[in-house]
mmCIF file with all atom_site columns, C-alpha atoms in Angstrom:
data_model
loop_
_atom_site.group_PDB
_atom_site.id
_atom_site.type_symbol
_atom_site.label_atom_id
_atom_site.label_alt_id
_atom_site.label_comp_id
_atom_site.label_asym_id
_atom_site.label_entity_id
_atom_site.label_seq_id
_atom_site.pdbx_PDB_ins_code
_atom_site.Cartn_x
_atom_site.Cartn_y
_atom_site.Cartn_z
_atom_site.occupancy
_atom_site.B_iso_or_equiv
_atom_site.pdbx_formal_charge
_atom_site.auth_seq_id
_atom_site.auth_comp_id
_atom_site.auth_asym_id
_atom_site.auth_atom_id
_atom_site.pdbx_PDB_model_num
ATOM 1  C CA . MET A 1 1  ? 155.842 -19.808 -94.072 1.00 65.00 ? 1  MET A CA 1
ATOM 2  C CA . ILE A 1 2  ? 154.001 -19.050 -90.692 1.00 65.00 ? 2  ILE A CA 1
ATOM 3  C CA . THR A 1 3  ? 150.594 -17.452 -90.530 1.00 63.00 ? 3  THR A CA 1
ATOM 4  C CA . ARG A 1 4  ? 148.947 -16.109 -87.981 1.00 59.00 ? 4  ARG A CA 1
ATOM 5  C CA . THR A 1 5  ? 145.268 -15.892 -87.758 1.00 55.00 ? 5  THR A CA 1
ATOM 6  C CA . HIS A 1 6  ? 144.472 -13.214 -84.727 1.00 53.00 ? 6  HIS A CA 1
ATOM 7  C CA . THR A 1 7  ? 140.309 -13.740 -83.348 1.00 62.00 ? 7  THR A CA 1
ATOM 8  C CA . LYS A 1 8  ? 138.161 -11.187 -81.104 1.00 73.00 ? 8  LYS A CA 1
ATOM 9  C CA . THR A 1 9  ? 136.083 -13.850 -79.037 1.00 82.00 ? 9  THR A CA 1
ATOM 10 C CA . TYR A 1 10 ? 133.053 -11.859 -77.913 1.00 89.00 ? 10 TYR A CA 1
ATOM 11 C CA . THR A 1 11 ? 130.795 -13.533 -74.753 1.00 91.00 ? 11 THR A CA 1
ATOM 12 C CA . LEU A 1 12 ? 127.554 -14.701 -76.037 1.00 93.00 ? 12 LEU A CA 1
ATOM 13 C CA . TYR A 1 13 ? 124.412 -13.317 -73.992 1.00 95.00 ? 13 TYR A CA 1
ATOM 14 C CA . ASP A 1 14 ? 120.337 -14.624 -74.575 1.00 96.00 ? 14 ASP A CA 1
ATOM 15 C CA . ALA A 1 15 ? 118.560 -11.699 -75.835 1.00 95.00 ? 15 ALA A CA 1
ATOM 16 C CA . TRP A 1 16 ? 115.057 -11.068 -74.637 1.00 94.00 ? 16 TRP A CA 1
ATOM 17 C CA . ALA A 1 17 ? 114.589 -8.385  -76.074 1.00 93.00 ? 17 ALA A CA 1
ATOM 18 C CA . GLN A 1 18 ? 116.015 -6.755  -80.088 1.00 93.00 ? 18 GLN A CA 1
ATOM 19 C CA . THR A 1 19 ? 115.576 -2.729  -80.753 1.00 92.00 ? 19 THR A CA 1
ATOM 20 C CA . ILE A 1 20 ? 117.537 -0.465  -83.917 1.00 90.00 ? 20 ILE A CA 1
ATOM 21 C CA . PRO A 1 21 ? 118.748 2.197   -82.308 1.00 91.00 ? 21 PRO A CA 1
ATOM 22 C CA . HIS A 1 22 ? 117.126 5.859   -82.260 1.00 87.00 ? 22 HIS A CA 1
ATOM 23 C CA . GLU A 1 23 ? 118.931 8.292   -84.190 1.00 86.00 ? 23 GLU A CA 1
ATOM 24 C CA . ARG A 1 24 ? 121.873 11.044  -82.214 1.00 79.00 ? 24 ARG A CA 1
ATOM 25 C CA . THR A 1 25 ? 118.891 13.656  -82.108 1.00 81.00 ? 25 THR A CA 1
ATOM 26 C CA . ASP A 1 26 ? 116.275 11.947  -81.311 1.00 78.00 ? 26 ASP A CA 1
ATOM 27 C CA . THR A 1 27 ? 115.619 13.045  -77.629 1.00 75.00 ? 27 THR A CA 1
ATOM 28 C CA . ARG A 1 28 ? 112.222 11.730  -77.082 1.00 77.00 ? 28 ARG A CA 1
ATOM 29 C CA . SER A 1 29 ? 113.433 8.369   -75.666 1.00 76.00 ? 29 SER A CA 1
ATOM 30 C CA . PRO A 1 30 ? 116.584 9.333   -73.446 1.00 72.00 ? 30 PRO A CA 1
ATOM 31 C CA . ALA A 1 31 ? 116.931 6.032   -72.343 1.00 74.00 ? 31 ALA A CA 1
ATOM 32 C CA . ALA A 1 32 ? 116.276 4.137   -75.644 1.00 84.00 ? 32 ALA A CA 1
ATOM 33 C CA . ALA A 1 33 ? 119.559 3.202   -77.216 1.00 89.00 ? 33 ALA A CA 1
ATOM 34 C CA . HIS A 1 34 ? 120.986 5.370   -80.337 1.00 90.00 ? 34 HIS A CA 1
ATOM 35 C CA . GLU A 1 35 ? 123.365 5.114   -82.349 1.00 92.00 ? 35 GLU A CA 1
ATOM 36 C CA . GLY A 1 36 ? 127.123 5.681   -81.347 1.00 93.00 ? 36 GLY A CA 1
ATOM 37 C CA . ASP A 1 37 ? 126.269 4.424   -77.926 1.00 92.00 ? 37 ASP A CA 1
ATOM 38 C CA . PRO A 1 38 ? 129.008 1.970   -76.394 1.00 93.00 ? 38 PRO A CA 1
ATOM 39 C CA . CYS A 1 39 ? 128.034 -1.343  -76.465 1.00 95.00 ? 39 CYS A CA 1
ATOM 40 C CA . CYS A 1 40 ? 127.237 -2.423  -73.238 1.00 94.00 ? 40 CYS A CA 1
ATOM 41 C CA . ALA A 1 41 ? 129.050 -5.791  -72.805 1.00 94.00 ? 41 ALA A CA 1
ATOM 42 C CA . PRO A 1 42 ? 132.512 -5.549  -70.655 1.00 92.00 ? 42 PRO A CA 1
ATOM 43 C CA . GLN A 1 43 ? 135.260 -4.997  -72.631 1.00 90.00 ? 43 GLN A CA 1
ATOM 44 C CA . CYS A 1 44 ? 133.871 -4.766  -75.817 1.00 93.00 ? 44 CYS A CA 1
ATOM 45 C CA . SER A 1 45 ? 134.900 -1.223  -78.053 1.00 93.00 ? 45 SER A CA 1
ATOM 46 C CA . GLU A 1 46 ? 131.858 -1.491  -80.387 1.00 95.00 ? 46 GLU A CA 1
ATOM 47 C CA . THR A 1 47 ? 129.794 1.207   -80.736 1.00 95.00 ? 47 THR A CA 1
ATOM 48 C CA . LEU A 1 48 ? 125.654 0.565   -81.962 1.00 94.00 ? 48 LEU A CA 1
ATOM 49 C CA . ARG A 1 49 ? 124.989 1.533   -85.690 1.00 93.00 ? 49 ARG A CA 1
ATOM 50 C CA . ALA A 1 50 ? 121.933 3.353   -86.765 1.00 88.00 ? 50 ALA A CA 1
ATOM 51 C CA . ASP A 1 51 ? 121.195 -0.280  -89.017 1.00 89.00 ? 51 ASP A CA 1
ATOM 52 C CA . GLU A 1 52 ? 121.881 -2.954  -87.091 1.00 94.00 ? 52 GLU A CA 1
ATOM 53 C CA . VAL A 1 53 ? 120.083 -4.637  -84.365 1.00 95.00 ? 53 VAL A CA 1
ATOM 54 C CA . VAL A 1 54 ? 120.961 -4.420  -81.264 1.00 95.00 ? 54 VAL A CA 1
ATOM 55 C CA . TYR A 1 55 ? 119.663 -6.602  -78.188 1.00 96.00 ? 55 TYR A CA 1
ATOM 56 C CA . SER A 1 56 ? 118.839 -6.560  -74.560 1.00 94.00 ? 56 SER A CA 1
ATOM 57 C CA . PRO A 1 57 ? 120.620 -9.745  -72.833 1.00 95.00 ? 57 PRO A CA 1
ATOM 58 C CA . THR A 1 58 ? 119.075 -11.811 -70.024 1.00 94.00 ? 58 THR A CA 1
ATOM 59 C CA . GLN A 1 59 ? 122.898 -11.785 -67.989 1.00 95.00 ? 59 GLN A CA 1
ATOM 60 C CA . LEU A 1 60 ? 123.075 -7.697  -67.886 1.00 93.00 ? 60 LEU A CA 1
ATOM 61 C CA . THR A 1 61 ? 120.784 -6.230  -65.125 1.00 90.00 ? 61 THR A CA 1
ATOM 62 C CA . ARG A 1 62 ? 119.738 -2.063  -65.708 1.00 88.00 ? 62 ARG A CA 1
ATOM 63 C CA . ASP A 1 63 ? 122.980 -1.592  -63.640 1.00 87.00 ? 63 ASP A CA 1
ATOM 64 C CA . ASP A 1 64 ? 125.051 -2.694  -66.579 1.00 85.00 ? 64 ASP A CA 1
ATOM 65 C CA . ALA A 1 65 ? 123.738 0.483   -68.821 1.00 84.00 ? 65 ALA A CA 1
ATOM 66 C CA . ALA A 1 66 ? 125.291 3.870   -69.284 1.00 75.00 ? 66 ALA A CA 1
ATOM 67 C CA . PRO A 1 67 ? 124.045 6.161   -66.859 1.00 75.00 ? 67 PRO A CA 1
ATOM 68 C CA . GLY A 1 68 ? 120.643 7.262   -67.487 1.00 72.00 ? 68 GLY A CA 1
ATOM 69 C CA . ARG A 1 69 ? 119.849 4.589   -69.742 1.00 77.00 ? 69 ARG A CA 1
ATOM 70 C CA . GLY A 1 70 ? 116.964 2.060   -69.412 1.00 84.00 ? 70 GLY A CA 1
ATOM 71 C CA . GLU A 1 71 ? 118.276 -1.517  -70.733 1.00 89.00 ? 71 GLU A CA 1
ATOM 72 C CA . PRO A 1 72 ? 121.465 -2.948  -71.458 1.00 94.00 ? 72 PRO A CA 1
ATOM 73 C CA . TRP A 1 73 ? 122.127 -2.929  -75.232 1.00 94.00 ? 73 TRP A CA 1
ATOM 74 C CA . VAL A 1 74 ? 124.690 -4.872  -76.936 1.00 96.00 ? 74 VAL A CA 1
ATOM 75 C CA . CYS A 1 75 ? 125.843 -5.405  -80.424 1.00 95.00 ? 75 CYS A CA 1
ATOM 76 C CA . TRP A 1 76 ? 125.371 -8.554  -82.439 1.00 95.00 ? 76 TRP A CA 1
ATOM 77 C CA . ARG A 1 77 ? 128.448 -9.997  -82.001 1.00 94.00 ? 77 ARG A CA 1
ATOM 78 C CA . HIS A 1 78 ? 127.488 -10.637 -78.419 1.00 95.00 ? 78 HIS A CA 1
ATOM 79 C CA . ILE A 1 79 ? 124.399 -13.018 -79.477 1.00 94.00 ? 79 ILE A CA 1
ATOM 80 C CA . HIS A 1 80 ? 125.010 -14.795 -83.291 1.00 90.00 ? 80 HIS A CA 1
ATOM 81 C CA . PRO A 1 81 ? 128.682 -13.692 -84.359 1.00 90.00 ? 81 PRO A CA 1
ATOM 82 C CA . ASN A 1 82 ? 128.784 -16.024 -86.560 1.00 88.00 ? 82 ASN A CA 1
ATOM 83 C CA . GLU A 1 83 ? 125.928 -15.022 -88.578 1.00 88.00 ? 83 GLU A CA 1
ATOM 84 C CA . GLY A 1 84 ? 126.703 -11.237 -88.708 1.00 87.00 ? 84 GLY A CA 1
ATOM 85 C CA . PRO A 1 85 ? 124.124 -8.006  -88.058 1.00 91.00 ? 85 PRO A CA 1
ATOM 86 C CA . ASN A 1 86 ? 120.493 -8.038  -89.159 1.00 89.00 ? 86 ASN A CA 1
ATOM 87 C CA . ARG A 1 87 ? 120.437 -5.347  -91.043 1.00 87.00 ? 87 ARG A CA 1
ATOM 88 C CA . ILE A 1 88 ? 117.404 -2.557  -90.815 1.00 79.00 ? 88 ILE A CA 1
ATOM 89 C CA . PRO A 1 89 ? 117.380 -0.090  -93.695 1.00 71.00 ? 89 PRO A CA 1
ATOM 90 C CA . ARG A 1 90 ? 116.327 2.842   -92.284 1.00 63.00 ? 90 ARG A CA 1
ATOM 91 C CA . ALA A 1 91 ? 112.968 4.396   -93.635 1.00 63.00 ? 91 ALA A CA 1
ATOM 92 C CA . THR A 1 92 ? 113.222 7.342   -96.008 1.00 62.00 ? 92 THR A CA 1
ATOM 93 C CA . SER A 1 93 ? 111.088 10.563  -95.662 1.00 56.00 ? 93 SER A CA 1
#
């Protein structure tokens, strides 16, 4: 029997800042990270999730961010892939 394991390797970065994405409907901070935004790491197909901390790495510049955005935000896979996401529950009113 032959068994194959497929592992995706992510580029690792050093983060200088972290945040949780704003809700998509929150337009007060257009330059902030929003849930559903694409991860700014090259060739990453993940999107930023509302309950997962996202990071701004030192290796990427504002030019690497999506047009109209401030900092380039990346998903947790590029900062600490072995530990998994830091999950932050949203406050409820």
